Coordinates of C-alpha atoms and ligand atoms in Angstrom, one line a residue:
M57 CA -96.0 103.9 28.6
N58 CA -92.3 103.0 29.1
N59 CA -89.9 105.3 27.4
S60 CA -87.1 103.3 25.7
N61 CA -85.2 106.4 24.8
L62 CA -81.6 105.8 25.8
F63 CA -81.4 109.3 27.3
A64 CA -84.3 108.4 29.6
V65 CA -82.3 105.4 30.8
L66 CA -79.1 107.5 31.4
R67 CA -81.1 110.3 33.0
A68 CA -82.7 107.9 35.5
A69 CA -79.2 107.0 36.6
F70 CA -78.2 110.6 37.5
P71 CA -77.5 110.9 41.2
A72 CA -80.2 112.3 43.4
N73 CA -78.1 115.4 44.2
L74 CA -77.8 117.1 40.8
D75 CA -75.3 119.5 42.2
E76 CA -72.6 116.9 42.3
T77 CA -69.9 117.0 39.5
A78 CA -70.7 115.0 36.4
V79 CA -67.8 116.1 34.3
E80 CA -64.5 117.7 35.2
T81 CA -62.3 119.0 32.4
E82 CA -58.6 119.0 32.3
N83 CA -58.7 122.8 32.8
G84 CA -60.6 122.4 36.0
L85 CA -64.1 123.3 34.7
L86 CA -66.8 121.5 36.6
Y87 CA -70.2 120.6 35.0
S88 CA -72.8 119.3 37.4
W89 CA -75.5 116.8 36.7
R90 CA -77.9 119.7 36.7
D91 CA -75.8 121.4 34.0
L92 CA -76.2 118.2 31.9
E93 CA -79.9 118.1 32.6
H94 CA -80.4 121.8 31.7
G95 CA -77.9 121.9 28.8
T96 CA -79.4 118.8 27.1
A97 CA -82.9 120.2 27.6
M98 CA -82.0 123.6 26.0
V99 CA -80.3 122.0 22.9
A100 CA -83.1 119.4 22.6
N101 CA -85.6 122.3 22.7
L102 CA -83.6 124.1 19.9
L103 CA -83.7 120.9 17.8
A104 CA -87.4 120.5 18.5
S105 CA -88.1 124.1 17.4
L106 CA -86.7 123.3 14.0
N107 CA -89.7 121.1 13.0
L108 CA -87.4 118.3 11.7
P109 CA -88.9 115.2 10.2
D110 CA -89.1 112.0 12.3
G111 CA -85.7 110.2 12.2
A112 CA -83.8 113.3 11.2
R113 CA -80.1 112.9 11.2
I114 CA -77.9 115.4 13.1
A115 CA -74.4 115.2 11.6
V116 CA -71.7 116.5 13.9
Q117 CA -68.0 117.2 13.1
V118 CA -66.7 119.1 16.0
E119 CA -63.7 119.1 18.4
K120 CA -64.2 117.2 21.6
S121 CA -65.8 119.3 24.4
V122 CA -68.4 118.9 27.1
E123 CA -70.7 120.9 24.9
A124 CA -70.3 118.3 22.2
L125 CA -71.2 115.6 24.7
V126 CA -74.3 117.7 25.6
L127 CA -75.2 117.9 21.9
Y128 CA -75.0 114.1 21.6
L129 CA -77.2 113.6 24.6
A130 CA -79.6 116.3 23.5
T131 CA -80.0 114.6 20.1
L132 CA -81.0 111.4 21.9
R133 CA -83.3 113.4 24.2
A134 CA -85.1 115.0 21.3
G135 CA -85.4 111.7 19.6
Y136 CA -83.2 112.4 16.5
V137 CA -80.4 110.4 15.1
F138 CA -76.8 111.3 16.0
L139 CA -74.2 111.0 13.2
P140 CA -70.7 111.7 14.5
L141 CA -67.9 112.4 12.0
N142 CA -64.1 112.1 12.7
T143 CA -62.6 115.5 12.9
A144 CA -59.8 114.4 10.5
Y145 CA -62.2 113.9 7.6
Q146 CA -61.5 116.2 4.6
S147 CA -64.0 117.7 2.2
A148 CA -64.4 114.7 -0.2
E149 CA -65.0 112.4 2.8
I150 CA -67.5 114.8 4.4
E151 CA -69.3 115.3 1.1
Y152 CA -69.9 111.6 0.8
F153 CA -71.2 111.2 4.4
I154 CA -73.5 114.2 4.1
G155 CA -74.7 113.3 0.7
N156 CA -75.4 109.7 1.8
A157 CA -77.0 110.5 5.2
E158 CA -78.9 113.6 4.1
P159 CA -78.8 115.1 7.6
S160 CA -81.4 117.8 8.4
V161 CA -78.9 119.5 10.7
V162 CA -75.1 119.8 10.4
V163 CA -72.9 121.0 13.3
C164 CA -69.3 122.0 12.6
G165 CA -66.5 124.1 14.0
S166 CA -66.6 127.8 13.0
A167 CA -63.3 127.5 11.1
N168 CA -64.9 124.9 8.8
F169 CA -68.3 126.6 8.4
G170 CA -67.5 128.0 4.9
W171 CA -66.8 124.7 3.2
I172 CA -69.0 122.4 5.2
S173 CA -72.1 124.6 5.0
K174 CA -71.6 124.7 1.2
I175 CA -71.6 120.9 1.0
A176 CA -74.5 120.6 3.5
F177 CA -76.8 123.1 1.8
K178 CA -76.1 121.5 -1.6
A179 CA -77.2 118.1 -0.1
G180 CA -80.4 119.6 1.1
T181 CA -79.5 120.2 4.8
Q182 CA -81.7 122.9 6.2
H183 CA -79.7 124.0 9.2
V184 CA -75.9 124.4 9.8
F185 CA -74.8 125.4 13.3
T186 CA -71.3 126.0 14.7
L187 CA -69.9 124.6 17.9
N188 CA -66.3 125.2 19.1
D189 CA -64.3 123.7 21.9
D190 CA -64.2 127.1 23.7
R191 CA -68.0 127.2 24.4
T192 CA -68.8 129.4 21.5
G193 CA -70.8 128.9 18.3
S194 CA -74.2 129.5 16.9
L195 CA -75.6 126.2 18.5
L196 CA -75.0 127.6 22.0
D197 CA -76.1 131.1 21.0
R198 CA -79.4 129.8 19.7
S199 CA -80.0 127.2 22.5
G200 CA -79.2 129.8 25.1
H201 CA -82.6 131.3 24.3
C202 CA -84.4 128.0 24.8
S203 CA -86.1 126.7 27.9
D204 CA -84.1 124.4 30.2
Q205 CA -87.2 122.2 30.7
H206 CA -87.8 119.5 28.1
E207 CA -89.9 116.3 28.1
I208 CA -87.7 113.4 26.8
A209 CA -89.1 112.2 23.4
L210 CA -90.8 108.8 23.5
R211 CA -88.9 106.2 21.6
Q212 CA -89.3 102.4 21.1
P213 CA -86.3 100.0 21.4
D214 CA -86.0 99.6 17.6
D215 CA -86.0 103.4 16.9
M216 CA -82.7 104.6 15.5
A217 CA -80.4 106.5 17.9
A218 CA -77.2 106.8 15.9
I219 CA -75.6 106.1 12.5
L220 CA -71.9 105.3 12.6
Y221 CA -70.1 105.1 9.3
T222 CA -67.8 102.2 8.8
S223 CA -65.9 101.5 5.6
G224 CA -66.2 98.3 3.6
T225 CA -63.6 96.3 1.9
T226 CA -65.3 97.2 -1.4
G227 CA -67.3 100.3 -2.2
R228 CA -68.0 103.3 -0.1
S229 CA -68.6 103.6 3.7
K230 CA -71.8 102.2 5.1
G231 CA -73.8 103.8 7.8
A232 CA -74.4 101.3 10.6
M233 CA -77.8 102.1 12.2
L234 CA -77.9 101.5 16.0
S235 CA -81.1 101.7 17.9
H236 CA -81.9 102.9 21.4
G237 CA -82.5 99.3 22.3
N238 CA -79.1 98.2 20.9
L239 CA -77.2 100.8 22.9
T240 CA -79.2 100.5 26.1
E241 CA -78.9 96.8 26.2
N242 CA -75.1 97.0 25.7
A243 CA -74.7 99.7 28.3
R244 CA -76.7 97.7 30.9
V245 CA -74.7 94.5 30.3
L246 CA -71.4 96.3 30.6
K247 CA -72.4 98.1 33.8
D248 CA -72.9 94.7 35.4
Y249 CA -70.1 92.8 33.7
W250 CA -67.4 95.4 34.6
A251 CA -69.0 95.9 38.0
W252 CA -69.4 99.7 37.8
A253 CA -70.1 100.9 41.4
E254 CA -70.7 104.0 43.5
G255 CA -67.5 106.1 43.6
D256 CA -66.3 105.1 40.2
V257 CA -64.6 107.9 38.1
L258 CA -63.8 107.4 34.5
I259 CA -60.9 109.1 32.7
H260 CA -62.3 109.8 29.3
A261 CA -59.4 110.4 26.9
L262 CA -60.8 109.0 23.6
P263 CA -62.4 110.8 20.7
I264 CA -66.2 110.9 20.8
F265 CA -67.0 110.0 17.1
H266 CA -66.5 106.2 17.4
V267 CA -68.1 103.5 19.5
H268 CA -65.3 103.3 22.0
G269 CA -65.3 106.9 23.3
L270 CA -68.9 107.7 22.4
F271 CA -70.8 104.7 23.6
V272 CA -68.6 102.4 25.8
G273 CA -67.0 105.3 27.7
I274 CA -69.9 107.8 28.0
H275 CA -72.7 105.4 28.5
G276 CA -70.5 103.4 30.9
A277 CA -70.1 106.3 33.2
L278 CA -73.5 107.9 32.8
I279 CA -75.6 104.7 33.3
N280 CA -73.8 104.4 36.6
G281 CA -74.1 108.1 37.6
S282 CA -70.3 108.3 37.6
K283 CA -68.2 111.3 37.1
M284 CA -65.9 111.6 34.1
I285 CA -62.6 113.4 34.0
W286 CA -62.7 114.7 30.4
L287 CA -59.6 115.1 28.4
A288 CA -60.0 116.9 25.0
R289 CA -57.4 114.5 23.5
F290 CA -55.2 111.8 24.8
D291 CA -52.0 113.0 26.4
A292 CA -50.0 110.4 28.4
K293 CA -48.7 112.9 31.0
K294 CA -52.2 114.3 31.6
V295 CA -53.7 110.9 32.1
L296 CA -50.9 110.0 34.5
E297 CA -51.6 113.2 36.5
K298 CA -55.3 112.3 36.7
L299 CA -55.0 108.6 37.5
P300 CA -54.9 109.1 41.3
Q301 CA -58.4 110.7 41.1
A302 CA -59.9 108.0 39.0
T303 CA -60.9 104.4 39.1
V304 CA -61.6 103.4 35.5
F305 CA -59.6 104.0 32.3
M306 CA -60.4 102.9 28.7
G307 CA -58.1 103.0 25.8
V308 CA -57.0 101.6 22.4
P309 CA -53.7 99.7 22.7
T310 CA -51.6 102.7 21.5
L311 CA -52.7 104.6 24.6
Y312 CA -51.3 101.8 26.8
V313 CA -48.1 101.8 24.8
R314 CA -47.7 105.6 25.3
L315 CA -48.5 105.4 29.0
L316 CA -45.9 102.7 29.4
A317 CA -43.3 105.1 28.0
E318 CA -43.9 107.4 31.0
P319 CA -41.4 106.7 33.8
G320 CA -44.0 107.9 36.3
L321 CA -46.4 105.0 35.5
N322 CA -46.1 102.7 38.5
R323 CA -48.2 101.1 41.3
E324 CA -48.3 104.3 43.3
A325 CA -49.8 106.3 40.3
C326 CA -52.5 103.6 39.9
R327 CA -53.3 103.2 43.6
N328 CA -56.9 104.2 43.3
M329 CA -57.6 102.5 40.0
R330 CA -60.0 99.6 39.8
L331 CA -60.0 98.8 36.1
F332 CA -58.1 99.3 32.9
I333 CA -60.0 98.3 29.8
A334 CA -58.5 97.9 26.3
G335 CA -60.1 97.3 22.9
S336 CA -60.6 98.4 19.2
A337 CA -57.4 96.7 18.1
P338 CA -55.3 93.7 19.2
L339 CA -53.4 94.4 22.5
L340 CA -49.9 92.9 22.2
I341 CA -49.1 90.3 24.9
E342 CA -45.9 92.3 25.6
T343 CA -48.0 95.3 26.5
F344 CA -50.4 93.2 28.6
R345 CA -47.5 91.7 30.6
E346 CA -45.5 94.9 31.0
W347 CA -48.6 96.7 32.2
H348 CA -49.1 94.1 34.9
Q349 CA -45.4 94.3 35.9
R350 CA -45.4 98.1 36.2
T351 CA -48.8 98.7 37.7
G352 CA -49.9 95.5 39.3
H353 CA -53.1 95.7 37.2
T354 CA -54.3 93.2 34.6
I355 CA -55.7 95.0 31.6
L356 CA -59.2 93.7 30.7
E357 CA -59.4 93.3 26.9
R358 CA -62.7 93.3 25.2
Y359 CA -63.9 93.1 21.5
G360 CA -66.5 95.1 19.6
M361 CA -67.5 96.6 16.3
S362 CA -69.4 99.7 15.1
E363 CA -72.2 97.4 14.0
T364 CA -72.6 95.6 17.3
A365 CA -71.1 97.7 20.1
M366 CA -69.4 95.4 22.5
L367 CA -69.4 91.6 21.8
T368 CA -67.0 89.9 24.2
S369 CA -65.0 90.7 27.3
N370 CA -62.5 89.2 29.6
P371 CA -64.0 88.7 33.0
Y372 CA -63.9 91.4 35.6
Q373 CA -64.1 88.9 38.4
G374 CA -64.5 85.2 38.9
G375 CA -62.0 84.3 36.2
E376 CA -58.7 85.0 34.7
R377 CA -58.2 87.9 32.3
R378 CA -56.2 86.1 29.7
G379 CA -53.8 88.2 27.6
G380 CA -54.1 87.7 23.9
T381 CA -57.7 86.7 24.2
V382 CA -60.9 88.9 24.1
G383 CA -62.6 86.8 26.8
F384 CA -66.1 85.4 26.6
A385 CA -69.3 86.4 24.6
L386 CA -71.1 89.0 26.8
P387 CA -74.4 87.9 28.3
G388 CA -77.1 87.9 25.6
V389 CA -74.6 87.7 22.8
S390 CA -74.3 84.4 20.9
L391 CA -71.0 84.1 19.1
R392 CA -69.9 81.2 16.9
V393 CA -67.0 80.3 14.7
Q394 CA -67.9 79.0 11.3
G395 CA -66.0 77.1 8.6
D396 CA -66.1 78.3 5.0
D397 CA -68.8 75.7 4.4
G398 CA -71.0 77.4 6.9
Q399 CA -70.7 74.7 9.6
T400 CA -69.9 75.6 13.2
L401 CA -66.4 74.6 14.1
P402 CA -65.4 72.7 17.2
P403 CA -63.4 74.4 20.0
G404 CA -59.8 75.3 19.0
E405 CA -60.5 75.5 15.2
I406 CA -60.0 78.7 13.4
G407 CA -62.9 80.2 11.4
N408 CA -65.2 83.2 10.7
I409 CA -66.7 84.9 13.8
E410 CA -70.4 85.4 13.6
V411 CA -72.6 87.0 16.2
R412 CA -76.3 87.5 17.1
G413 CA -77.8 89.4 20.0
P414 CA -79.8 92.4 21.1
N415 CA -76.7 94.6 20.5
V416 CA -76.5 93.8 16.8
F417 CA -77.4 96.8 14.6
Q418 CA -80.5 97.4 12.5
G419 CA -78.7 97.3 9.1
Y420 CA -76.8 99.7 6.9
W421 CA -78.4 103.0 6.1
R422 CA -80.2 102.7 2.8
M423 CA -78.3 99.6 1.8
P424 CA -80.7 96.7 2.1
E425 CA -78.6 94.4 -0.2
K426 CA -75.4 95.1 1.7
T427 CA -77.2 94.4 4.9
A428 CA -78.6 91.1 3.6
E429 CA -75.1 90.0 2.5
E430 CA -73.7 90.5 5.9
F431 CA -76.2 88.3 7.7
T432 CA -76.6 84.5 7.6
A433 CA -80.0 82.9 6.9
D434 CA -80.4 82.3 10.6
G435 CA -79.7 85.9 11.6
Y436 CA -76.0 86.0 12.5
F437 CA -73.9 89.0 11.6
K438 CA -70.7 88.1 9.8
T439 CA -68.0 90.2 11.6
G440 CA -65.2 89.7 9.1
D441 CA -63.0 88.7 12.0
V442 CA -61.3 85.3 12.1
G443 CA -60.8 83.5 15.4
K444 CA -61.3 80.5 17.6
I445 CA -63.0 79.6 20.9
D446 CA -60.9 77.5 23.3
L447 CA -62.2 74.5 25.2
D448 CA -62.7 76.7 28.2
G449 CA -64.7 79.3 26.2
Y450 CA -62.0 82.1 25.7
I451 CA -62.2 83.7 22.3
T452 CA -59.1 84.7 20.4
I453 CA -59.1 86.9 17.3
V454 CA -56.3 85.6 15.0
G455 CA -56.9 87.8 12.0
R456 CA -59.5 89.3 9.6
S457 CA -61.0 88.0 6.4
K458 CA -61.7 91.7 5.6
D459 CA -58.8 93.7 4.1
L460 CA -58.5 96.2 6.9
I461 CA -55.6 98.0 8.7
I462 CA -56.3 99.1 12.3
S463 CA -53.9 101.9 13.0
G464 CA -53.9 103.4 16.5
G465 CA -57.5 102.2 16.9
Y466 CA -58.7 103.8 13.7
N467 CA -59.8 101.6 10.8
V468 CA -58.1 102.2 7.4
Y469 CA -59.4 100.4 4.4
P470 CA -56.7 99.7 1.8
A471 CA -59.3 99.6 -1.0
E472 CA -60.1 103.3 -0.4
I473 CA -56.4 104.4 -0.3
E474 CA -55.6 102.3 -3.4
S475 CA -58.5 103.7 -5.4
T476 CA -57.4 107.3 -4.5
I477 CA -53.8 106.5 -5.6
N478 CA -55.0 104.7 -8.7
D479 CA -56.8 107.9 -9.8
M480 CA -53.5 109.9 -9.8
P481 CA -52.0 110.5 -13.2
G482 CA -49.1 108.1 -14.1
V483 CA -50.3 105.4 -11.7
L484 CA -51.0 102.0 -13.1
E485 CA -51.9 100.2 -9.9
S486 CA -51.2 100.1 -6.2
A487 CA -51.4 97.9 -3.1
V488 CA -51.7 99.2 0.4
I489 CA -50.8 96.8 3.2
G490 CA -50.6 97.0 7.0
V491 CA -47.2 96.4 8.7
P492 CA -46.4 96.3 12.4
H493 CA -45.6 99.6 14.1
P494 CA -44.4 100.1 17.7
D495 CA -46.8 103.1 18.4
F496 CA -49.9 102.6 16.3
G497 CA -49.8 98.7 16.3
E498 CA -50.1 98.7 12.5
V499 CA -49.7 101.3 9.8
G500 CA -50.3 101.5 6.1
V501 CA -47.5 101.2 3.5
A502 CA -48.3 101.8 -0.2
V503 CA -46.6 100.0 -3.0
V504 CA -47.2 101.6 -6.4
I505 CA -46.5 100.8 -10.1
A506 CA -46.1 103.6 -12.6
R507 CA -47.6 103.5 -16.1
P508 CA -45.1 102.9 -18.8
G509 CA -43.0 106.0 -19.4
A510 CA -44.4 107.8 -16.3
H511 CA -42.1 108.9 -13.5
L512 CA -43.6 108.7 -10.0
D513 CA -42.3 109.8 -6.6
G514 CA -43.4 108.1 -3.4
A515 CA -43.2 111.4 -1.4
Q516 CA -45.3 113.2 -3.9
I517 CA -48.0 110.5 -3.8
V518 CA -48.1 110.8 0.0
A519 CA -48.4 114.6 -0.3
E520 CA -51.3 114.3 -2.7
L521 CA -53.1 111.8 -0.5
K522 CA -52.7 114.2 2.5
A523 CA -54.8 116.7 0.6
K524 CA -57.6 114.2 0.0
L525 CA -57.9 111.9 2.9
A526 CA -58.0 112.0 6.7
N527 CA -54.5 112.1 8.2
F528 CA -54.6 108.7 9.9
K529 CA -55.3 107.0 6.6
I530 CA -52.1 108.3 5.0
P531 CA -49.6 105.5 4.4
K532 CA -46.4 106.1 6.5
Q533 CA -44.3 105.1 3.4
C534 CA -44.9 104.8 -0.3
Y535 CA -42.6 102.8 -2.6
V536 CA -42.7 102.9 -6.4
V537 CA -41.7 99.5 -7.7
D538 CA -41.6 97.6 -11.0
E539 CA -44.0 94.9 -10.2
L540 CA -46.3 93.4 -7.5
P541 CA -46.2 89.8 -6.5
R542 CA -49.1 87.8 -8.0
N543 CA -50.6 84.4 -7.7
T544 CA -51.4 82.2 -10.7
M545 CA -54.9 83.8 -10.9
G546 CA -53.2 87.2 -11.3
K547 CA -54.3 88.4 -7.8
V548 CA -51.8 90.6 -5.9
Q549 CA -50.3 88.6 -3.0
K550 CA -50.5 91.0 -0.1
N551 CA -49.2 88.4 2.3
L552 CA -45.9 88.5 0.4
L553 CA -45.8 92.3 0.5
R554 CA -46.5 92.3 4.2
E555 CA -43.7 89.8 4.7
Q556 CA -41.3 92.0 2.6
Y557 CA -42.1 95.2 4.6
K558 CA -42.7 93.8 8.0
S559 CA -39.5 95.1 9.6
L560 CA -39.9 98.6 8.2
F561 CA -40.7 100.2 11.6
A562 CA -39.4 97.4 13.9
Ligands
LIG1832 C1 -52.7 110.2 14.5 N1 -51.8 109.8 13.5 C2 -52.0 108.5 13.1 C3 -53.1 108.1 14.0 N2 -53.4 109.1 14.8 N3 -51.5 107.7 12.2 C4 -51.9 106.5 12.1 N4 -52.9 106.0 12.9 C5 -53.5 106.8 13.9 N5 -54.5 106.3 14.7 C6 -50.8 110.6 12.8 C7 -51.4 111.9 12.2 O1 -51.7 111.6 10.9 C8 -50.3 112.9 12.3 O2 -49.4 112.6 11.2 C9 -49.6 112.5 13.6 O3 -49.9 111.1 13.8 C10 -50.0 113.3 14.8 O4 -51.4 113.5 14.8 P1 -52.2 113.7 16.1 O5 -53.6 113.9 15.8 O6 -51.5 114.8 16.9 O7 -52.0 112.3 16.8 P2 -52.2 111.9 18.3 O8 -53.0 113.0 19.0 O9 -51.0 111.4 18.9 O10 -53.2 110.7 18.1 C11 -52.9 109.4 18.3 C12 -54.1 108.7 19.0 C13 -55.3 108.8 18.2 C14 -54.2 109.3 20.4 C15 -53.6 107.2 19.2 O11 -55.1 108.2 16.9 C16 -56.5 108.2 18.9 O12 -57.2 108.9 19.7 N6 -56.9 107.0 18.6 C17 -58.1 106.3 19.1 C18 -59.0 105.9 18.1 C19 -60.3 105.4 18.6 O13 -60.9 105.9 19.5 N7 -60.7 104.2 18.1 C20 -61.9 103.6 18.5 C21 -62.7 103.1 17.3 P3 -48.9 113.8 10.3 O14 -48.2 114.8 11.2 O15 -48.0 113.1 9.3 O16 -50.1 114.3 9.7 S1 -64.2 102.2 17.9 C22 -63.8 100.6 17.5 O17 -62.8 100.4 16.9 C23 -64.6 99.4 17.9 C24 -66.0 99.5 17.8 C25 -64.2 99.0 19.3 O18 -64.0 97.8 19.6 O19 -63.9 99.9 20.2
LIG1833 P1 -64.9 99.3 13.7 O1 -65.1 99.3 12.2 O2 -64.2 100.6 14.2 O3 -66.1 99.0 14.3 O4 -63.8 98.2 14.1 C1 -64.2 97.0 14.5 C2 -63.1 96.0 14.3 O5 -62.0 96.3 15.3 C3 -63.4 94.6 14.7 O6 -64.1 94.0 13.6 C4 -62.1 94.0 15.0 O7 -61.4 93.6 13.8 C5 -61.4 95.1 15.6 N1 -61.3 95.0 17.1 C6 -62.0 95.5 18.0 N2 -61.6 95.2 19.3 C7 -60.6 94.3 19.1 C8 -59.7 93.6 20.0 N3 -59.9 93.6 21.3 N4 -58.8 92.8 19.4 C9 -58.6 92.7 18.1 N5 -59.4 93.4 17.2 C10 -60.4 94.2 17.7

């Protein structure tokens, strides 16, 4: 019987010589393909020894390390469901995710074990392990006693491989369920579309708790048997230093902006590079052009979502990589632009982007109504992005129907920040908007109204938010004003606020 386990697909692409280097860290540690094979087997055996129920979730909030990569692959290998969590999340956020996903296993850094284990055990989690970025922790201690031989668990294409939480414009975060089939299909398509070949080396500098770093980067390299140069966090100087040994780089636009600020970024530094890929947020045309001028390379921009992995891409070959566009729908993906009346719009007209394909997720975890709302009767997923398709097929994203700020590649939902501010004493109401920012692309700004008689201080509100929410969600400025602009229906006109504050960081 064919095994559709994504790990089996990746494992089949390992080079014949398992002694070759699979991952090289910035500190010069070398992990061979055999290390990945044995390490994933040992961790998979540990998970298997816990007698977890079918479909058990393994929630992981740890610093980036090769061992964290091994844990992800081992979870696939053992047939369980990987649930990555941003390391910036604070206790209320973690409490929600663990309470909602009910993971059987939680893995966290030793420094957070005290508070995370308390949350986890309260939610019914049976096992909490630690894993640190210096190759220590109970996960490694325990798996060190397990066999390095493991038979990859049999999985069907529709079996769940991962849950990625993504916020909504209303209500709490939703867990997007991605199957082994979704991820395998996307990885295979991208391998061909981006012409991964023998000798490719990826610089991996993104976090591994979102689609970009976890799936596009890792699967891209592994399904081609390619080595990764593994940076624990993005650092422009380190990337620059490693460029001559690499051929592929992936980043959110902020990474490109920061690399451009390095005087050493030039054609010589990029002499071995084959491909620069950008996504997760709009790449400014200025960045696209300057990159070409400085390096001679044309950045390839692509578009994706947690619910769908990658949807579109500019061409690698056989066509122009057009700045300001996200290229064409990937093979197997159908993408259409709909008017508000649900009719498909002709080329050039702006409307709602909807998609269908083997990459589209299985639904939101335990939210059948939400899932149904986000799909059309004929099975298209409503992305919440607004765009157009030109006559020659290039897709451009012009905005979003969802109230969302994308800051340095991280999504920030104003509704979540507003409700946290609104719960503070003395606050009558608030509006959070995104404004242009030279480094992060867009950042949040909060505009707050006090209750009659209350005195509020913007800096104090920001300080209180910092204690409750992940740092990237914190508005970079907070203004206390007398009133918010409203339309005749009484709705806050965020477009006017965006206009008012648009030059704040110019
Ligand atoms: C850090 N800070 C931020 C952000 N990151 N503020 C706004 N937006 C951000 N993204 C703030 C912190 O709150 C802190 O402020 C200060 O910057 C320094 O924090 P630090 O962690 O040191 O920052 P950094 O290391 O310079 O990080 C910036 C970064 C990082 C490298 C751009 O944000 C990053 O790795 N972004 C990539 C995100 C990503 O992988 N997205 C893919 C999502 P303070 O000192 O005041 O606390 S996947 C996706 O979107 C879809 C599916 C797709 O298509 O790919
Ligand atoms: P996430 O919730 O992290 O999955 O974010 C997905 C969203 O990121 C999409 O719905 C888009 O709004 C945005 N996005 C991803 N790639 C691009 C891109 N190349 N250009 C503009 N927006 C993008």
